[in-house]
PDB file of N, CA and C in Angstrom:
ATOM      1  N   LEU A 768       3.690  -1.097  16.405  1.00 58.00           N
ATOM      2  CA  LEU A 768       2.679  -1.823  16.352  1.00 58.00           C
ATOM      3  C   LEU A 768       2.949  -2.985  15.083  1.00 58.00           C
ATOM      4  N   LYS A 769       2.729  -4.183  15.466  1.00 68.00           N
ATOM      5  CA  LYS A 769       3.306  -5.229  14.862  1.00 68.00           C
ATOM      6  C   LYS A 769       1.852  -5.689  13.848  1.00 68.00           C
ATOM      7  N   LEU A 770       1.774  -5.344  12.531  1.00 75.00           N
ATOM      8  CA  LEU A 770       1.043  -6.125  11.636  1.00 75.00           C
ATOM      9  C   LEU A 770       1.329  -7.341  10.862  1.00 75.00           C
ATOM     10  N   GLY A 771       0.366  -7.726  10.136  1.00 76.00           N
ATOM     11  CA  GLY A 771       0.774  -8.767   9.313  1.00 76.00           C
ATOM     12  C   GLY A 771       1.486  -8.533   8.092  1.00 76.00           C
ATOM     13  N   THR A 772       2.349  -9.190   7.521  1.00 79.00           N
ATOM     14  CA  THR A 772       3.032  -8.726   6.161  1.00 79.00           C
ATOM     15  C   THR A 772       2.519  -9.381   4.850  1.00 79.00           C
ATOM     16  N   GLU A 773       1.521 -10.292   5.166  1.00 86.00           N
ATOM     17  CA  GLU A 773       1.112 -10.926   4.012  1.00 86.00           C
ATOM     18  C   GLU A 773       0.584 -10.029   2.667  1.00 86.00           C
ATOM     19  N   GLN A 774      -0.136  -8.793   3.255  1.00 90.00           N
ATOM     20  CA  GLN A 774      -0.573  -8.008   2.469  1.00 90.00           C
ATOM     21  C   GLN A 774      -0.696  -6.757   2.872  1.00 90.00           C
ATOM     22  N   ALA A 775      -0.677  -5.779   1.795  1.00 92.00           N
ATOM     23  CA  ALA A 775      -0.732  -4.376   2.470  1.00 92.00           C
ATOM     24  C   ALA A 775      -1.675  -3.484   1.340  1.00 92.00           C
ATOM     25  N   TYR A 776      -2.649  -2.732   1.877  1.00 93.00           N
ATOM     26  CA  TYR A 776      -3.381  -1.997   1.223  1.00 93.00           C
ATOM     27  C   TYR A 776      -2.830  -0.520   0.756  1.00 93.00           C
ATOM     28  N   VAL A 777      -3.225  -0.237  -0.530  1.00 92.00           N
ATOM     29  CA  VAL A 777      -2.455   1.068  -0.985  1.00 92.00           C
ATOM     30  C   VAL A 777      -3.544   1.983  -1.583  1.00 92.00           C
ATOM     31  N   ALA A 778      -3.437   3.286  -1.248  1.00 90.00           N
ATOM     32  CA  ALA A 778      -4.286   4.356  -1.688  1.00 90.00           C
ATOM     33  C   ALA A 778      -3.614   5.722  -1.636  1.00 90.00           C
ATOM     34  N   THR A 779      -4.278   6.597  -2.317  1.00 86.00           N
ATOM     35  CA  THR A 779      -3.620   7.889  -2.418  1.00 86.00           C
ATOM     36  C   THR A 779      -4.449   8.534  -1.329  1.00 86.00           C
ATOM     37  N   GLY A 780      -3.941   9.596  -0.853  1.00 79.00           N
ATOM     38  CA  GLY A 780      -4.537  10.333   0.025  1.00 79.00           C
ATOM     39  C   GLY A 780      -5.565  11.389  -0.560  1.00 79.00           C
ATOM     40  N   TYR A 781      -5.498  11.600  -1.775  1.00 82.00           N
ATOM     41  CA  TYR A 781      -6.153  12.624  -2.565  1.00 82.00           C
ATOM     42  C   TYR A 781      -7.775  12.333  -2.783  1.00 82.00           C
ATOM     43  N   ASN A 782      -8.086  11.297  -2.561  1.00 77.00           N
ATOM     44  CA  ASN A 782      -9.539  10.674  -2.506  1.00 77.00           C
ATOM     45  C   ASN A 782      -9.751   9.947  -0.916  1.00 77.00           C
ATOM     46  N   PHE A 783     -10.303  11.040  -0.073  1.00 80.00           N
ATOM     47  CA  PHE A 783     -10.350  10.334   1.162  1.00 80.00           C
ATOM     48  C   PHE A 783     -11.021   9.310   1.341  1.00 80.00           C
ATOM     49  N   ALA A 784     -12.044   9.383   0.525  1.00 86.00           N
ATOM     50  CA  ALA A 784     -12.997   7.970   1.007  1.00 86.00           C
ATOM     51  C   ALA A 784     -12.254   6.832   0.726  1.00 86.00           C
ATOM     52  N   ASP A 785     -11.467   6.843  -0.268  1.00 87.00           N
ATOM     53  CA  ASP A 785     -10.724   5.347  -0.476  1.00 87.00           C
ATOM     54  C   ASP A 785      -9.647   5.319   0.809  1.00 87.00           C
ATOM     55  N   ALA A 786      -8.853   6.020   1.206  1.00 88.00           N
ATOM     56  CA  ALA A 786      -7.877   6.014   2.338  1.00 88.00           C
ATOM     57  C   ALA A 786      -8.768   5.997   3.744  1.00 88.00           C
ATOM     58  N   LEU A 787      -9.791   6.731   3.970  1.00 91.00           N
ATOM     59  CA  LEU A 787     -10.608   6.612   5.101  1.00 91.00           C
ATOM     60  C   LEU A 787     -11.146   5.064   5.256  1.00 91.00           C
ATOM     61  N   THR A 788     -12.002   4.546   4.200  1.00 91.00           N
ATOM     62  CA  THR A 788     -12.469   3.337   4.260  1.00 91.00           C
ATOM     63  C   THR A 788     -11.378   2.192   4.310  1.00 91.00           C
ATOM     64  N   GLY A 789     -10.443   2.415   3.525  1.00 92.00           N
ATOM     65  CA  GLY A 789      -9.222   1.487   3.392  1.00 92.00           C
ATOM     66  C   GLY A 789      -8.737   1.371   4.613  1.00 92.00           C
ATOM     67  N   ALA A 790      -8.518   2.383   5.546  1.00 93.00           N
ATOM     68  CA  ALA A 790      -8.041   2.172   6.772  1.00 93.00           C
ATOM     69  C   ALA A 790      -8.821   1.129   7.724  1.00 93.00           C
ATOM     70  N   VAL A 791     -10.001   1.231   7.746  1.00 94.00           N
ATOM     71  CA  VAL A 791     -11.111   0.216   8.229  1.00 94.00           C
ATOM     72  C   VAL A 791     -10.727  -1.136   7.891  1.00 94.00           C
ATOM     73  N   LEU A 792     -10.737  -1.250   6.560  1.00 93.00           N
ATOM     74  CA  LEU A 792     -10.573  -2.612   6.004  1.00 93.00           C
ATOM     75  C   LEU A 792      -9.149  -3.145   6.398  1.00 93.00           C
ATOM     76  N   ALA A 793      -7.940  -2.343   6.270  1.00 93.00           N
ATOM     77  CA  ALA A 793      -6.801  -2.771   6.769  1.00 93.00           C
ATOM     78  C   ALA A 793      -6.623  -3.139   8.163  1.00 93.00           C
ATOM     79  N   ALA A 794      -7.270  -2.366   9.016  1.00 91.00           N
ATOM     80  CA  ALA A 794      -7.307  -2.845  10.315  1.00 91.00           C
ATOM     81  C   ALA A 794      -7.984  -4.006  10.677  1.00 91.00           C
ATOM     82  N   LYS A 795      -9.042  -4.135   9.961  1.00 93.00           N
ATOM     83  CA  LYS A 795      -9.831  -5.622  10.275  1.00 93.00           C
ATOM     84  C   LYS A 795      -9.045  -6.587   9.616  1.00 93.00           C
ATOM     85  N   SER A 796      -8.318  -6.557   8.746  1.00 91.00           N
ATOM     86  CA  SER A 796      -7.607  -7.827   8.219  1.00 91.00           C
ATOM     87  C   SER A 796      -6.069  -7.868   8.700  1.00 91.00           C
ATOM     88  N   ASN A 797      -5.634  -6.802   9.621  1.00 91.00           N
ATOM     89  CA  ASN A 797      -4.293  -6.888  10.317  1.00 91.00           C
ATOM     90  C   ASN A 797      -3.458  -6.474   9.505  1.00 91.00           C
ATOM     91  N   SER A 798      -3.722  -5.589   8.487  1.00 92.00           N
ATOM     92  CA  SER A 798      -2.594  -5.055   7.392  1.00 92.00           C
ATOM     93  C   SER A 798      -2.243  -3.694   7.309  1.00 92.00           C
ATOM     94  N   HIS A 799      -1.376  -3.463   6.664  1.00 91.00           N
ATOM     95  CA  HIS A 799      -0.945  -2.076   6.643  1.00 91.00           C
ATOM     96  C   HIS A 799      -1.840  -1.389   5.647  1.00 91.00           C
ATOM     97  N   LEU A 800      -1.903   0.008   5.842  1.00 93.00           N
ATOM     98  CA  LEU A 800      -2.458   0.909   4.744  1.00 93.00           C
ATOM     99  C   LEU A 800      -1.319   1.772   4.255  1.00 93.00           C
ATOM    100  N   LEU A 801      -0.869   1.895   2.902  1.00 92.00           N
ATOM    101  CA  LEU A 801       0.381   2.784   2.521  1.00 92.00           C
ATOM    102  C   LEU A 801      -0.422   3.845   1.523  1.00 92.00           C
ATOM    103  N   LEU A 802      -0.280   4.899   1.796  1.00 91.00           N
ATOM    104  CA  LEU A 802      -0.513   6.172   1.420  1.00 91.00           C
ATOM    105  C   LEU A 802       0.518   6.506   0.271  1.00 91.00           C
ATOM    106  N   THR A 803       0.180   6.554  -1.089  1.00 89.00           N
ATOM    107  CA  THR A 803       0.990   6.865  -1.885  1.00 89.00           C
ATOM    108  C   THR A 803       0.617   8.179  -2.891  1.00 89.00           C
ATOM    109  N   ARG A 804       1.519   8.722  -3.624  1.00 88.00           N
ATOM    110  CA  ARG A 804       1.200   9.618  -4.753  1.00 88.00           C
ATOM    111  C   ARG A 804       0.529   8.717  -5.758  1.00 88.00           C
ATOM    112  N   PRO A 805      -0.322   9.096  -6.574  1.00 85.00           N
ATOM    113  CA  PRO A 805      -0.792   8.562  -7.718  1.00 85.00           C
ATOM    114  C   PRO A 805       0.317   7.821  -8.823  1.00 85.00           C
ATOM    115  N   THR A 806       1.408   8.356  -8.921  1.00 85.00           N
ATOM    116  CA  THR A 806       2.443   8.183  -9.823  1.00 85.00           C
ATOM    117  C   THR A 806       3.653   7.629  -9.348  1.00 85.00           C
ATOM    118  N   SER A 807       3.877   8.023  -7.960  1.00 87.00           N
ATOM    119  CA  SER A 807       5.250   7.396  -7.665  1.00 87.00           C
ATOM    120  C   SER A 807       5.222   7.142  -6.021  1.00 87.00           C
ATOM    121  N   ILE A 808       6.305   6.582  -5.598  1.00 90.00           N
ATOM    122  CA  ILE A 808       6.157   6.172  -4.151  1.00 90.00           C
ATOM    123  C   ILE A 808       7.466   6.903  -3.594  1.00 90.00           C
ATOM    124  N   ASP A 809       7.241   7.581  -2.385  1.00 91.00           N
ATOM    125  CA  ASP A 809       8.104   8.241  -1.603  1.00 91.00           C
ATOM    126  C   ASP A 809       9.050   7.404  -0.876  1.00 91.00           C
ATOM    127  N   GLU A 810      10.275   7.494  -0.596  1.00 94.00           N
ATOM    128  CA  GLU A 810      11.143   6.948  -0.129  1.00 94.00           C
ATOM    129  C   GLU A 810      11.015   6.153   1.292  1.00 94.00           C
ATOM    130  N   PRO A 811       9.898   7.022   2.125  1.00 92.00           N
ATOM    131  CA  PRO A 811       9.446   6.289   3.572  1.00 92.00           C
ATOM    132  C   PRO A 811       8.791   4.882   2.853  1.00 92.00           C
ATOM    133  N   ILE A 812       7.879   5.050   2.111  1.00 91.00           N
ATOM    134  CA  ILE A 812       6.870   3.973   1.688  1.00 91.00           C
ATOM    135  C   ILE A 812       7.831   2.830   1.169  1.00 91.00           C
ATOM    136  N   LYS A 813       8.711   3.282   0.405  1.00 92.00           N
ATOM    137  CA  LYS A 813       9.616   2.161  -0.268  1.00 92.00           C
ATOM    138  C   LYS A 813      10.470   1.556   0.974  1.00 92.00           C
ATOM    139  N   ALA A 814      10.863   2.093   1.802  1.00 91.00           N
ATOM    140  CA  ALA A 814      11.783   1.543   2.969  1.00 91.00           C
ATOM    141  C   ALA A 814      10.672   0.647   3.764  1.00 91.00           C
ATOM    142  N   THR A 815       9.546   0.864   4.064  1.00 89.00           N
ATOM    143  CA  THR A 815       8.600   0.223   4.663  1.00 89.00           C
ATOM    144  C   THR A 815       8.154  -1.165   3.909  1.00 89.00           C
ATOM    145  N   VAL A 816       8.150  -1.013   2.706  1.00 90.00           N
ATOM    146  CA  VAL A 816       7.808  -2.146   1.702  1.00 90.00           C
ATOM    147  C   VAL A 816       8.918  -3.186   1.638  1.00 90.00           C
ATOM    148  N   LEU A 817      10.269  -2.596   1.694  1.00 89.00           N
ATOM    149  CA  LEU A 817      11.403  -3.599   1.771  1.00 89.00           C
ATOM    150  C   LEU A 817      11.506  -4.041   2.957  1.00 89.00           C
ATOM    151  N   GLU A 818      11.173  -3.345   4.000  1.00 88.00           N
ATOM    152  CA  GLU A 818      11.405  -4.007   5.299  1.00 88.00           C
ATOM    153  C   GLU A 818      10.385  -4.985   5.668  1.00 88.00           C
ATOM    154  N   GLN A 819       9.174  -4.653   5.461  1.00 87.00           N
ATOM    155  CA  GLN A 819       8.093  -5.673   5.685  1.00 87.00           C
ATOM    156  C   GLN A 819       7.849  -6.886   4.721  1.00 87.00           C
ATOM    157  N   LYS A 820       8.545  -6.865   3.557  1.00 85.00           N
ATOM    158  CA  LYS A 820       8.480  -7.850   2.598  1.00 85.00           C
ATOM    159  C   LYS A 820       6.970  -8.453   2.339  1.00 85.00           C
ATOM    160  N   TYR A 821       5.999  -7.848   1.914  1.00 89.00           N
ATOM    161  CA  TYR A 821       4.846  -8.078   1.621  1.00 89.00           C
ATOM    162  C   TYR A 821       4.783  -9.129   0.567  1.00 89.00           C
ATOM    163  N   ASP A 822       3.569  -9.917   0.555  1.00 86.00           N
ATOM    164  CA  ASP A 822       3.501 -10.946  -0.387  1.00 86.00           C
ATOM    165  C   ASP A 822       2.688 -10.198  -1.791  1.00 86.00           C
ATOM    166  N   HIS A 823       1.752  -9.457  -1.334  1.00 88.00           N
ATOM    167  CA  HIS A 823       1.029  -8.916  -2.395  1.00 88.00           C
ATOM    168  C   HIS A 823       0.483  -7.410  -1.765  1.00 88.00           C
ATOM    169  N   PHE A 824      -0.212  -6.750  -2.911  1.00 91.00           N
ATOM    170  CA  PHE A 824      -0.732  -5.445  -2.457  1.00 91.00           C
ATOM    171  C   PHE A 824      -2.335  -5.507  -2.992  1.00 91.00           C
ATOM    172  N   ARG A 825      -3.185  -4.767  -2.386  1.00 91.00           N
ATOM    173  CA  ARG A 825      -4.487  -4.697  -2.736  1.00 91.00           C
ATOM    174  C   ARG A 825      -4.691  -3.159  -2.935  1.00 91.00           C
ATOM    175  N   PHE A 826      -5.082  -2.657  -4.086  1.00 90.00           N
ATOM    176  CA  PHE A 826      -5.162  -1.218  -4.564  1.00 90.00           C
ATOM    177  C   PHE A 826      -6.602  -0.788  -4.301  1.00 90.00           C
ATOM    178  N   LEU A 827      -6.748   0.329  -3.596  1.00 89.00           N
ATOM    179  CA  LEU A 827      -7.914   1.069  -3.468  1.00 89.00           C
ATOM    180  C   LEU A 827      -8.226   2.250  -4.486  1.00 89.00           C
ATOM    181  N   GLY A 828      -9.237   2.228  -4.933  1.00 84.00           N
ATOM    182  CA  GLY A 828      -9.583   3.304  -5.820  1.00 84.00           C
ATOM    183  C   GLY A 828      -9.261   3.041  -7.175  1.00 84.00           C
ATOM    184  N   GLY A 829      -8.910   1.780  -7.495  1.00 79.00           N
ATOM    185  CA  GLY A 829      -8.594   1.197  -8.826  1.00 79.00           C
ATOM    186  C   GLY A 829      -7.209   1.496  -9.408  1.00 79.00           C
ATOM    187  N   LYS A 830      -6.740   0.740 -10.256  1.00 71.00           N
ATOM    188  CA  LYS A 830      -5.522   0.935 -10.704  1.00 71.00           C
ATOM    189  C   LYS A 830      -5.157   2.317 -11.485  1.00 71.00           C
ATOM    190  N   SER A 831      -6.014   3.072 -12.097  1.00 68.00           N
ATOM    191  CA  SER A 831      -5.759   4.006 -12.672  1.00 68.00           C
ATOM    192  C   SER A 831      -5.615   5.157 -11.683  1.00 68.00           C
ATOM    193  N   VAL A 832      -6.214   5.072 -10.347  1.00 71.00           N
ATOM    194  CA  VAL A 832      -5.894   6.116  -9.332  1.00 71.00           C
ATOM    195  C   VAL A 832      -4.401   5.910  -8.743  1.00 71.00           C
ATOM    196  N   VAL A 833      -4.137   4.515  -8.623  1.00 71.00           N
ATOM    197  CA  VAL A 833      -2.942   4.346  -8.048  1.00 71.00           C
ATOM    198  C   VAL A 833      -2.089   3.740  -8.987  1.00 71.00           C
ATOM    199  N   GLY A 834      -1.376   4.544  -9.707  1.00 76.00           N
ATOM    200  CA  GLY A 834      -0.489   4.129 -10.973  1.00 76.00           C
ATOM    201  C   GLY A 834       0.949   3.649 -10.424  1.00 76.00           C
ATOM    202  N   VAL A 835       1.046   2.910  -9.324  1.00 84.00           N
ATOM    203  CA  VAL A 835       2.390   2.693  -8.988  1.00 84.00           C
ATOM    204  C   VAL A 835       2.432   1.076  -8.703  1.00 84.00           C
ATOM    205  N   GLU A 836       1.627   0.145  -9.239  1.00 84.00           N
ATOM    206  CA  GLU A 836       1.582  -1.101  -9.360  1.00 84.00           C
ATOM    207  C   GLU A 836       2.913  -1.648  -9.630  1.00 84.00           C
ATOM    208  N   ASN A 837       3.338  -1.249 -10.740  1.00 83.00           N
ATOM    209  CA  ASN A 837       4.573  -1.793 -11.342  1.00 83.00           C
ATOM    210  C   ASN A 837       6.013  -1.391 -10.388  1.00 83.00           C
ATOM    211  N   GLU A 838       5.922  -0.299  -9.794  1.00 84.00           N
ATOM    212  CA  GLU A 838       7.051  -0.026  -9.078  1.00 84.00           C
ATOM    213  C   GLU A 838       7.013  -0.703  -7.889  1.00 84.00           C
ATOM    214  N   LEU A 839       5.748  -1.033  -7.326  1.00 86.00           N
ATOM    215  CA  LEU A 839       5.841  -1.825  -6.062  1.00 86.00           C
ATOM    216  C   LEU A 839       6.178  -3.276  -6.362  1.00 86.00           C
ATOM    217  N   GLY A 840       5.593  -3.724  -7.339  1.00 82.00           N
ATOM    218  CA  GLY A 840       6.007  -5.293  -7.654  1.00 82.00           C
ATOM    219  C   GLY A 840       7.672  -5.295  -7.821  1.00 82.00           C
ATOM    220  N   LYS A 841       8.321  -4.209  -8.511  1.00 83.00           N
ATOM    221  CA  LYS A 841       9.710  -4.615  -8.710  1.00 83.00           C
ATOM    222  C   LYS A 841      10.446  -4.449  -7.129  1.00 83.00           C
ATOM    223  N   LEU A 842       9.676  -3.877  -6.265  1.00 83.00           N
ATOM    224  CA  LEU A 842      10.252  -3.880  -4.825  1.00 83.00           C
ATOM    225  C   LEU A 842      10.138  -5.134  -4.246  1.00 83.00           C
ATOM    226  N   ILE A 843       9.115  -5.866  -4.674  1.00 80.00           N
ATOM    227  CA  ILE A 843       8.713  -7.199  -3.843  1.00 80.00           C
ATOM    228  C   ILE A 843       9.463  -8.457  -4.451  1.00 80.00           C
ATOM    229  N   ASP A 844       9.854  -8.025  -5.802  1.00 74.00           N
ATOM    230  CA  ASP A 844      10.608  -9.251  -6.556  1.00 74.00           C
ATOM    231  C   ASP A 844      11.929  -9.677  -6.074  1.00 74.00           C
TER     232      ASP A 844
END
């Protein structure tokens, strides 16, 4: 499935409402939805980020819910 690489949405799977509604938003904007842990990024997600070369991310559930913003930023720099 070829999706756009301009942006990706990021959410945890712990609050299903963020991930569920985020999936619809991501699909509507032809973007990926990346599910992470609140404080770390697993290797498959890191590999996807490095492969896709996203321009930026949109966090669902607030930055306090997804505490991986800095780690993702380092991957795309």
